[in-house]
XYZ file of C-alpha atoms in Angstrom:
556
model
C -18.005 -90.288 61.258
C -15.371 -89.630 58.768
C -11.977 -89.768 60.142
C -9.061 -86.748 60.350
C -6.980 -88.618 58.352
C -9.687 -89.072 55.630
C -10.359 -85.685 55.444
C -6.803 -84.934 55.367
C -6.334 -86.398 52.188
C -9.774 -84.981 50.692
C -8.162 -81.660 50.828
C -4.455 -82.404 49.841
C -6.782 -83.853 46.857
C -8.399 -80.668 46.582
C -5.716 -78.628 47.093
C -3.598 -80.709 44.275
C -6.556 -79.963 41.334
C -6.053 -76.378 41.872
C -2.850 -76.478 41.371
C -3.089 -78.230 38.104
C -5.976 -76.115 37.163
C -3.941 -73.009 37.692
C -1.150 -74.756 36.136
C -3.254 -75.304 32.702
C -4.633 -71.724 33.043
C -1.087 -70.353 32.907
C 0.336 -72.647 30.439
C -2.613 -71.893 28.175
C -1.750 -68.087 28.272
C 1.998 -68.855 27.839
C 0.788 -70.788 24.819
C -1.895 -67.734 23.377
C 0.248 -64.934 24.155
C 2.240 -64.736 21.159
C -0.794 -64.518 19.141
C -3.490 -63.154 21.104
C -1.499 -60.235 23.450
C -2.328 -57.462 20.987
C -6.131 -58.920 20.561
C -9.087 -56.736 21.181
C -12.626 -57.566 20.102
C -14.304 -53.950 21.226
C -13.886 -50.487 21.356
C -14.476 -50.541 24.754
C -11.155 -51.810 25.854
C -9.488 -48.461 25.139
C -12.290 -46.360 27.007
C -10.757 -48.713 30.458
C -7.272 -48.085 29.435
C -7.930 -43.691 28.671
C -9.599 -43.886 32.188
C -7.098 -45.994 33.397
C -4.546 -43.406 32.512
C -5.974 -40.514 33.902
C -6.146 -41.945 37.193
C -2.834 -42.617 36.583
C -1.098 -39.388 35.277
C -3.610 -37.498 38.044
C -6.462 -36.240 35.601
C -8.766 -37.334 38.386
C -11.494 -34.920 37.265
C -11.554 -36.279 33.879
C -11.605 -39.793 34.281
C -14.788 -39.770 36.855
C -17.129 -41.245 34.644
C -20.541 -42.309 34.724
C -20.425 -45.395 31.635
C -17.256 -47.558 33.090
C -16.586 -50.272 35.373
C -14.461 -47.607 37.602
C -12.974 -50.498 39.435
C -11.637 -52.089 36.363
C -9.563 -48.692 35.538
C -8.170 -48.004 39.563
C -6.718 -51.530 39.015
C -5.626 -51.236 35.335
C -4.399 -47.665 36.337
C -1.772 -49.332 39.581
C -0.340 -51.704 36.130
C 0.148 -48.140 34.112
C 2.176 -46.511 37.151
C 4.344 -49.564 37.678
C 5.213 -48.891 33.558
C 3.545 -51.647 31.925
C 2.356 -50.322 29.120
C -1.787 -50.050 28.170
C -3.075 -53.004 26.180
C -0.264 -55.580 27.909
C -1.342 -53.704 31.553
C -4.837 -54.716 30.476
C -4.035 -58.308 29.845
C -2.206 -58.994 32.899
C -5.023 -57.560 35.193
C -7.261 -60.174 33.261
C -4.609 -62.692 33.713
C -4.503 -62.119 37.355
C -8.586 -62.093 37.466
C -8.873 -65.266 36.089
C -6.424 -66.665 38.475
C -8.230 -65.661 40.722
C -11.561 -66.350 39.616
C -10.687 -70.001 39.000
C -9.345 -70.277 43.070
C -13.208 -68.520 43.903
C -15.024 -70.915 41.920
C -13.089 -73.921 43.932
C -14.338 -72.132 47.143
C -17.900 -72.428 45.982
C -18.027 -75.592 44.740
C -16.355 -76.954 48.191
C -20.577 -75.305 49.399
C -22.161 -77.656 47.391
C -22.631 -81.350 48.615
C -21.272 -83.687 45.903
C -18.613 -86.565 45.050
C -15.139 -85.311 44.462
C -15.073 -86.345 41.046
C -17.896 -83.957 39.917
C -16.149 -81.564 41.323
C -12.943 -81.836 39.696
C -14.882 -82.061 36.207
C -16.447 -78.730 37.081
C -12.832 -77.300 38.335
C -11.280 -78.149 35.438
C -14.487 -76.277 33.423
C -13.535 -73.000 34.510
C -10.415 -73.058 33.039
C -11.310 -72.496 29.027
C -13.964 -69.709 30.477
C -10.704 -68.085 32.411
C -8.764 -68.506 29.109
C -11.247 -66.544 26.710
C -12.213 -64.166 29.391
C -8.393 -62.808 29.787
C -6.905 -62.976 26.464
C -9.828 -62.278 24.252
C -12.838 -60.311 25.982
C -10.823 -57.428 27.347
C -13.629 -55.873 29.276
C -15.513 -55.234 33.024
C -16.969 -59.067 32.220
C -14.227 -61.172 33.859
C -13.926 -58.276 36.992
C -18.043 -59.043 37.456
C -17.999 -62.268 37.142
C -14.925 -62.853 39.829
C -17.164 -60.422 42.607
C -20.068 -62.003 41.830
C -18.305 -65.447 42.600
C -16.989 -64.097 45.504
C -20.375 -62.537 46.764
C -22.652 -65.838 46.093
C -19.992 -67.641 48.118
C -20.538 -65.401 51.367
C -23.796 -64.842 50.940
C -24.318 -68.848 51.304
C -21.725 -69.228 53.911
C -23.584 -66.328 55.869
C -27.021 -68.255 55.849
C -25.063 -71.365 56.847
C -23.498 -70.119 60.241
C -26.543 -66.856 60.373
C -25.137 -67.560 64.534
C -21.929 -66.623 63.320
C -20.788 -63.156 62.591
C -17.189 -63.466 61.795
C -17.792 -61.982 58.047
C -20.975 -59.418 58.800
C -19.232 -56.753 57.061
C -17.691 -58.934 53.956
C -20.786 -59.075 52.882
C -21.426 -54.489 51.894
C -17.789 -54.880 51.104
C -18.506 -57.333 48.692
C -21.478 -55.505 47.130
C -19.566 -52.407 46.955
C -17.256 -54.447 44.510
C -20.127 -55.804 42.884
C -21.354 -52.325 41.937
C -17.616 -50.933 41.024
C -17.115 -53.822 38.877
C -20.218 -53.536 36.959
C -23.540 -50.701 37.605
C -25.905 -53.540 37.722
C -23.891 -54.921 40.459
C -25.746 -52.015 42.952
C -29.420 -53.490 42.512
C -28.134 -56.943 41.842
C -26.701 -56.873 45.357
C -30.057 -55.556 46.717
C -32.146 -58.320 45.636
C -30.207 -61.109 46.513
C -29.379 -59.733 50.014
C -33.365 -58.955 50.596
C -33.508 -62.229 49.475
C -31.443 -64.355 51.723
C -33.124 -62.103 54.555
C -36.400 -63.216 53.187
C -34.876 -66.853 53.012
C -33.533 -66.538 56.699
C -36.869 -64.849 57.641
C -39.617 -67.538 56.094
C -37.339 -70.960 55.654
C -35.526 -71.011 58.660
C -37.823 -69.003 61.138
C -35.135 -66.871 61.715
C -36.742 -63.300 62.462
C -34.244 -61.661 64.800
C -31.997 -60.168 61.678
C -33.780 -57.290 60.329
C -30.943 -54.820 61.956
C -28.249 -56.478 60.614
C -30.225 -56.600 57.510
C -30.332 -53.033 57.252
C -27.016 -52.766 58.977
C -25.514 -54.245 56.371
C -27.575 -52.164 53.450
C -25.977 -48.697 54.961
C -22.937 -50.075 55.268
C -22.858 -51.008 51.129
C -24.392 -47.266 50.404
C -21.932 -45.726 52.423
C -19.242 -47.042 50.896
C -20.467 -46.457 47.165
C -22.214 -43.181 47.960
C -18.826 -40.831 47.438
C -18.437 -42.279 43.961
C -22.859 -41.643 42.928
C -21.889 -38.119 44.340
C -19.167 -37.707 41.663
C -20.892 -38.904 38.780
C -24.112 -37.324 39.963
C -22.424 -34.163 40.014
C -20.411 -34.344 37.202
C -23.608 -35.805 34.802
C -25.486 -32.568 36.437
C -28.510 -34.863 37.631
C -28.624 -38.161 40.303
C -27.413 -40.927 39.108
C -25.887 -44.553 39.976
C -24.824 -45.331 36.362
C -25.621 -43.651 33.070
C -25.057 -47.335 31.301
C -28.254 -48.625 31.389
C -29.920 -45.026 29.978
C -27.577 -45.403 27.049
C -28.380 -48.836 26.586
C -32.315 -48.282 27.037
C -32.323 -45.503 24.491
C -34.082 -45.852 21.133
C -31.038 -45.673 19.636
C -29.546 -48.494 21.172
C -32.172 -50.916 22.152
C -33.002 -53.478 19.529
C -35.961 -55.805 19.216
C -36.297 -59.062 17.976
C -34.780 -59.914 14.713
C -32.728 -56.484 14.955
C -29.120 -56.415 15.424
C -27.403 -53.512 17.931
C -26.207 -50.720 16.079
C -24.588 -48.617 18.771
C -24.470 -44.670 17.652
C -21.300 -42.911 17.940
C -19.176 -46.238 16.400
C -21.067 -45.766 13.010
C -20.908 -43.486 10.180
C -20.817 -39.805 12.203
C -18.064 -37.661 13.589
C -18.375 -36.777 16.940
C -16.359 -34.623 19.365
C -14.902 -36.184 22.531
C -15.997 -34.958 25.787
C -12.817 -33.406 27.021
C -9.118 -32.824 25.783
C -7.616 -35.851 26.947
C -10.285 -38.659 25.949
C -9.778 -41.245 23.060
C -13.317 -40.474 21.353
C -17.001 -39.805 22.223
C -17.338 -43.259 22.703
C -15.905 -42.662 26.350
C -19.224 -41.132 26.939
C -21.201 -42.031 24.505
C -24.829 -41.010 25.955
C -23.439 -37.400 25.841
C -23.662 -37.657 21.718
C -27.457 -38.168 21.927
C -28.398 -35.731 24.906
C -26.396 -33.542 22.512
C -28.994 -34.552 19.358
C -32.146 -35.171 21.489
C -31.991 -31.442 23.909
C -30.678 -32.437 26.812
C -31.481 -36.377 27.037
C -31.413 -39.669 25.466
C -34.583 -40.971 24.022
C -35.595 -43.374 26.399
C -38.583 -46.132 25.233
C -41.545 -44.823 26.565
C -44.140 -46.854 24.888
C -44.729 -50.143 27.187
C -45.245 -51.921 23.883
C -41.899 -51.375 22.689
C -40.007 -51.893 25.917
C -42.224 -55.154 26.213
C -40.130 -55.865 22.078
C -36.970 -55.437 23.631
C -37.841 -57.795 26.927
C -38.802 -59.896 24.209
C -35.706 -59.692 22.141
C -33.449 -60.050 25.146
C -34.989 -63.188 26.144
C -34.535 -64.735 22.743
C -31.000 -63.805 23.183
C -31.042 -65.174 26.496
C -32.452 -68.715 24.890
C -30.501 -68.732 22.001
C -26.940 -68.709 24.010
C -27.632 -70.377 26.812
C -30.365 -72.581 26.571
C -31.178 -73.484 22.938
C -28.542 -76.349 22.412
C -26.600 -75.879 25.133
C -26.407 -75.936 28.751
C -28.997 -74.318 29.906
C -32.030 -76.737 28.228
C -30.183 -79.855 30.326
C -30.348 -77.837 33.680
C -33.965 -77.442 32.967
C -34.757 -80.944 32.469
C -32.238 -82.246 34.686
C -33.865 -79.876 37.626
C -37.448 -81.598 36.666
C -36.220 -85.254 36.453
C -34.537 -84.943 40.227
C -37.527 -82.733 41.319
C -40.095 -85.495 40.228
C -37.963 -88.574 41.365
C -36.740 -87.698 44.484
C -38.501 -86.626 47.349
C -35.367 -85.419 48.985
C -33.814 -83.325 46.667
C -37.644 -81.176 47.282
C -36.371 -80.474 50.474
C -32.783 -79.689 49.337
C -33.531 -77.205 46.926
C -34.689 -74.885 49.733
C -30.842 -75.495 50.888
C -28.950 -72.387 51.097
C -26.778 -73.413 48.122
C -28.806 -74.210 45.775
C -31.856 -71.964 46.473
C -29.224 -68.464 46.497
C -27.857 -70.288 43.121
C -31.419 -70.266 41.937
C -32.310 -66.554 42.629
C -28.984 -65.542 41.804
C -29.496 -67.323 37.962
C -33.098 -65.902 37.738
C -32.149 -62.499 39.014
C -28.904 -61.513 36.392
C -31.197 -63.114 33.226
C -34.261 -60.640 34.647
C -32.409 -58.025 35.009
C -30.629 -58.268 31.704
C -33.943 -58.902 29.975
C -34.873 -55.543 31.087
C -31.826 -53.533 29.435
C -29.290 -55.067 26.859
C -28.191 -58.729 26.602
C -25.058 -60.236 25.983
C -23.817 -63.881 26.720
C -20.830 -62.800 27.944
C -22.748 -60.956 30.701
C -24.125 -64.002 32.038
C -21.320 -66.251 32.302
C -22.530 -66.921 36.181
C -25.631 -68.453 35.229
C -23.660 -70.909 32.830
C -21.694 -71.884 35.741
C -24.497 -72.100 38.549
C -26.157 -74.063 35.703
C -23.227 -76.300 36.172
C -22.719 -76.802 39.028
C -26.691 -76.929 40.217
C -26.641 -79.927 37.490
C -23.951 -82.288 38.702
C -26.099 -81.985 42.103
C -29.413 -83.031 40.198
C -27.243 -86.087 38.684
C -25.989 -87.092 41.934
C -29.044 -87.061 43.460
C -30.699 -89.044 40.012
C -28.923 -91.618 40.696
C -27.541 -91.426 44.024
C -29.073 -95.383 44.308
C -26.748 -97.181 41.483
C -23.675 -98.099 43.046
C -22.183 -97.122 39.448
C -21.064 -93.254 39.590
C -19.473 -93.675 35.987
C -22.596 -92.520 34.839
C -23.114 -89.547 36.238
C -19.462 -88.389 35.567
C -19.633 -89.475 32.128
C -23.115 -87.383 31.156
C -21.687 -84.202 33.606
C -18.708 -84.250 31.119
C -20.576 -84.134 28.083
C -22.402 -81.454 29.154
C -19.144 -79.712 30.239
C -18.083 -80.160 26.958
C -20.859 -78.348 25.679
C -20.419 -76.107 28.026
C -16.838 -74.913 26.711
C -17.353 -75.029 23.269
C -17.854 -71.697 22.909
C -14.836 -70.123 24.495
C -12.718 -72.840 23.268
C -13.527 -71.968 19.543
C -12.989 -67.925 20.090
C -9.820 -68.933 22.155
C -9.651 -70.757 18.579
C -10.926 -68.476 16.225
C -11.405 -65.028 17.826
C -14.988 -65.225 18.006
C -17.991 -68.050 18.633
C -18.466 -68.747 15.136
C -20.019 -71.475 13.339
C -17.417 -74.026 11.610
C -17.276 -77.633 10.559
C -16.911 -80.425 12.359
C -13.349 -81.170 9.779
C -12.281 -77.552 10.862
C -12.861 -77.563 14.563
C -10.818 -81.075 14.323
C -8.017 -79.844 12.747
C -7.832 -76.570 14.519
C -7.436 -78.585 17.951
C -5.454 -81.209 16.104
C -3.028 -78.004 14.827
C -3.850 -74.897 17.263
C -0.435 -73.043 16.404
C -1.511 -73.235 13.019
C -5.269 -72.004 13.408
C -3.902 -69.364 15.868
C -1.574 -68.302 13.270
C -3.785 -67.456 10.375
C -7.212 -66.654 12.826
C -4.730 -63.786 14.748
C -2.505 -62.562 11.677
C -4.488 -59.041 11.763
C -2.723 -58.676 15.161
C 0.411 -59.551 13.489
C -0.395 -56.741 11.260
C -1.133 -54.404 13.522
C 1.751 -54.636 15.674
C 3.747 -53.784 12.377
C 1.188 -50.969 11.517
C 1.831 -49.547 15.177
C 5.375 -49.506 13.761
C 4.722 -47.342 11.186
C 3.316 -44.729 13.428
C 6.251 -44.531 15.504
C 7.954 -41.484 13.853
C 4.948 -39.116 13.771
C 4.422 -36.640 16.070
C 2.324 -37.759 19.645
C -0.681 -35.968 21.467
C -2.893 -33.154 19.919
C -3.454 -34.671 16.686
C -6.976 -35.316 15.841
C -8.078 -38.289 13.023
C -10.423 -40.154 11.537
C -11.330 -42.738 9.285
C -13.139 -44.871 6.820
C -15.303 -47.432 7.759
C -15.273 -50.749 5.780
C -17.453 -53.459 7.680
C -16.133 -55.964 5.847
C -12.218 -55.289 6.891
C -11.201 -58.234 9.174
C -10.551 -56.808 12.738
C -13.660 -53.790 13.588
C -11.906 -50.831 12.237
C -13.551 -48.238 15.381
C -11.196 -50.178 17.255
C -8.320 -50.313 15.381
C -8.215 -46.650 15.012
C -9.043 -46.392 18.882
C -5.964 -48.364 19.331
C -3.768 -45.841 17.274
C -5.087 -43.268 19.103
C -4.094 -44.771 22.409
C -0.296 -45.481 21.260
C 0.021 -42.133 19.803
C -2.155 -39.773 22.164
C -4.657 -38.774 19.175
C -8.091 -37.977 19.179
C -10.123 -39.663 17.373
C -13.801 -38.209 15.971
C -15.092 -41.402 14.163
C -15.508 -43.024 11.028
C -17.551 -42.367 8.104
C -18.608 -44.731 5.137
C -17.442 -42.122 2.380
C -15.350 -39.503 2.157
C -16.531 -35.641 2.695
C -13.425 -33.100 2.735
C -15.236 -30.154 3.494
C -16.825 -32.274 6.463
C -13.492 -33.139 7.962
C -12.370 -29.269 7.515
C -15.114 -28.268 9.917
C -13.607 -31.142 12.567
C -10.582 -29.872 11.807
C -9.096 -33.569 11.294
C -5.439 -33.591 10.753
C -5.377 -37.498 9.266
C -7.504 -39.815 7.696
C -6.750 -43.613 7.798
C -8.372 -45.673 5.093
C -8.829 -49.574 6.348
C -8.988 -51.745 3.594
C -9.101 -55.316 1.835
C -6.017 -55.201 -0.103
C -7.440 -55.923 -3.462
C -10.138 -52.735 -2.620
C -9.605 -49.403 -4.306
C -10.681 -46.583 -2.652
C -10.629 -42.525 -4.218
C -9.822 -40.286 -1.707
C -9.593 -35.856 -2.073
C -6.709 -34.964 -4.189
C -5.349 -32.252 -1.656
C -4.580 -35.754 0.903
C -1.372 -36.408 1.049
C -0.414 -40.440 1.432
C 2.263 -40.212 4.605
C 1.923 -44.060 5.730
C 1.288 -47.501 4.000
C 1.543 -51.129 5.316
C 3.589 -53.776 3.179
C -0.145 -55.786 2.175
C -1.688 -51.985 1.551
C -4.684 -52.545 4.469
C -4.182 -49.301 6.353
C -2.945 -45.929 4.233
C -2.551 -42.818 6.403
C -3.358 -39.281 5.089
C -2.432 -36.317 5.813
C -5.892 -33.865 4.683
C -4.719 -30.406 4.632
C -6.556 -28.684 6.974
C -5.891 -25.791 8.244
């Protein structure tokens, strides 16, 4: 029996890594903000931060929307009414999120029967995830990923004390946040309850449960039913997200050895769907209902829907399994599975078995649509963590534990290679061994030249400060080979300055932006680039290196 004392100073232990992890997640966004506050690596930041501000200026009829993480934008939105302004509004809310998400991933691995060591290791893990998650992928990712912790956590707790019913309704609560944070959240939540209650039915011989079971299921649609009324009224037809349409149409979906080329961020000009939104990318399946009659082009053929399963799980392989992680979970799960009896009979432990659905049911379900590896961020975790229990239990007979800590940091290593190089860089690209080295050796310096576009940018925001704000409508040219995505850039212009913008084209058609009635056009370019524009534009704004000219086009 382990003594009060002893477990006393397990948790002052505990309770003392936190502190230091939270500590190093701080100091690390003390030491990125300077470079990274004004960084943005999709247009889809600025479709959260339009919503964000209709909820906050009371344009509650506008900002309902069927394609955004609503949660993300009623949070983002109590930032904007306390007068923080957008982009900085958005990166504290991430801030906070992965403060928070760090303190829930403590709380599940305290679940999980292992030595302390392991779990520090894994603590410490989250930390670089936190740090790329807040202050470079401003999106609905880090929001999911924090519910989703939070969910798994009761959902194991709940089928540890099933004669306990302190948290019954925590549970709907938590799904409802599942399913604000992210669509998929609604059938994620679905399975995995059905699934403990199959798990509680079949593996513990539980079978008294169904009514809270169900209980439980009309609590969760209760609570997200008044927001599926909205959007189901607003989209004219029933729906729980219009996401997944958009991303199964045949405009969208790409299969294997294709690269996503979203419409609407390409080469057309496109009206917004009311007065006060950025661009059409705020609802972007509205563009193809508008060229396809009335609805996207969904994939109909099941041999083309089985190409895109197909190029999702490649995807799926490629990030998190091919070289990383992933592959060592896999064999690490066999090697404990064929050497020890015991851990046969663990796996079928709350814990790990949820873990196991949980990582089977987000890759599935993202198979089916659109992958991305930010999207599955929980499996790399649960991956994690189920693997320092397979290497405790491989060699839970040496006496040695230096082993075990010694290959679980290696593969934590792995692990966090990725969002340590796009804390790094600004993206998961491949570099040298010599250039990773000296980046880490001399991060201010890497930070300085991999982030000087947001240098630029701030200064380019400058510039714009003297025209007039709100019912100006632009556009621009599209260069893919500018540094920063230049949808974005121009989104982020028309955010600061309460512009529309229609899109970007690859040339330049005057008689096409007459029809749009487009008041500027904003050429993004390499410096050294040349590009002939209409001789009726009028040059109104340059930056010092020449990268962005504004013009004014002369339309009526």
């Amino acid at each position: 029996m382990i003594e009060s004392g002893t477990i006393s100073k397990q948790e002052d232990s505990n309770r003392i890594h936190l502190v230091i992890s939270q500590f190093l997640f701080l100091s690390g966004i003390v030491f990125l903000w300077p470079f990274t506050r004004l960084y943005f690596d999709n247009p889809d930041t600025f479709q959260y931060l339009s919503l964000a501000r209709k909820y906050s200026e009371g344009n509650f009829h506008l900002a309902i929307n069927a394609y955004w993480s609503p949660m993300l934008s009623w949070l983002i939105s109590l930032l904007l009414i306390a007068g923080i302004p957008g982009l900085i509004a958005f990166k504290f809310m991430q801030i906070m999120l992965g403060s928070f998400m760090i303190y829930q991933w403590k709380k599940l691995l305290d679940l999980f029967s292992m030595s302390k060591w392991s779990r520090v290791i894994l603590l410490y893990t989250a930390v670089p995830f936190a740090l790329s998650y807040a202050m470079i992928h401003t999106s609905a990712d880090l929001l999911f990923l924090f519910s989703l912790l939070i969910f798994i956590r009761l959902l194991i707790r709940d089928l540890f004390h099933s004669d306990k019913r302190k948290h019954f309704y925590l549970l709907p609560f938590a799904g409802a946040f599942l399913y604000f944070s992210k669509a998929f959240g609604a059938p994620l939540f679905i399975f995995m309850l059905s699934a403990a209650e199959l798990y509680r039915h079949y593996l513990k011989n539980d079978r008294g449960n169904l009514p809270l079971y169900f209980n439980r299921l009309t609590i969760f649609l209760l609570i997200i039913a008044p927001w599926i009324i909205l959007i189901s009224f607003k989209q004219g037809h029933f729906t729980v997200s219009e996401a997944a349409t958009f991303n199964l149409s045949q405009e969208v979906s790409p299969r294997a050895g294709q690269t996503t080329f979203l419409p609407v961020l390409h080469n057309q000009l496109t009206e917004p769907q009311d007065s006060l939104a950025l661009s059409a990318w705020e609802a972007p399946g509205e563009t193809l209902r508008e060229d396809n009659s009335g609805q996207p082009e969904e994939i109909s053929e099941f041999r083309e829907f089985l190409k895109l399963i197909n190029r999702n799980l490649l995807s799926i392989w490629y990030y998190d399994f091919s070289r990383q992680p992933g592959i060592v979970f896999l064999i690490l799960l066999a090697i404990a599975l064929i050497l020890r009896t015991k851990f046969r009979d663990e796996i079928r432990h709350p814990e790990i078995f949820l873990s196991l659905v949980l990582i089977t049911a987000v890759y599935a379900g993202y198979s089916l649509i659109l992958f991305h590896y930010r999207y599955s961020w929980i499996c790399m975790f649960l991956m994690l963590l189920i693997s320092a229990v397979c290497l405790e239990r491989i060699f839970e007979t040496s006496q040695n534990r230096i082993p075990v800590l010694v290959i679980l940091s290696a593969i934590c290593l792995l692990a966090i290679k990725r969002p340590v190089k796009e804390v790094l860089f600004s993206e998961d690209k491949d570099v040298s061994f010599f250039h990773l080295r000296m980046s880490l050796a001399s991060p201010i310096t890497a930070l300085e030249v991999n982030f000087r576009p947001e240098k630029e940018l701030k200064e380019i925001l400058e510039l714009f400060s003297n025209l007039p704000d709100e019912s100006m409508r632009f556009a621009s040219l599209d260069n893919p080979a500018f540094d920063r995505d230049t949808y974005s850039r121009s989104l982020m212009i028309a955010y600061n300055k309460r512009w529309q913008f229609i899109g970007q084209r690859d040339s330049i058609n005057a008689n096409e932006l007459a029809e749009h009635i487009i008041d500027y056009f904003i050429v993004w370019k390499k410096s050294h680039e040349n590009v002939e524009v209409p001789e009726n534009f009028e040059q109104i704004l340059k930056d010092e290196k020449g990268t962005m000219i504004l013009y004014k086009t002369g339309s009526p």
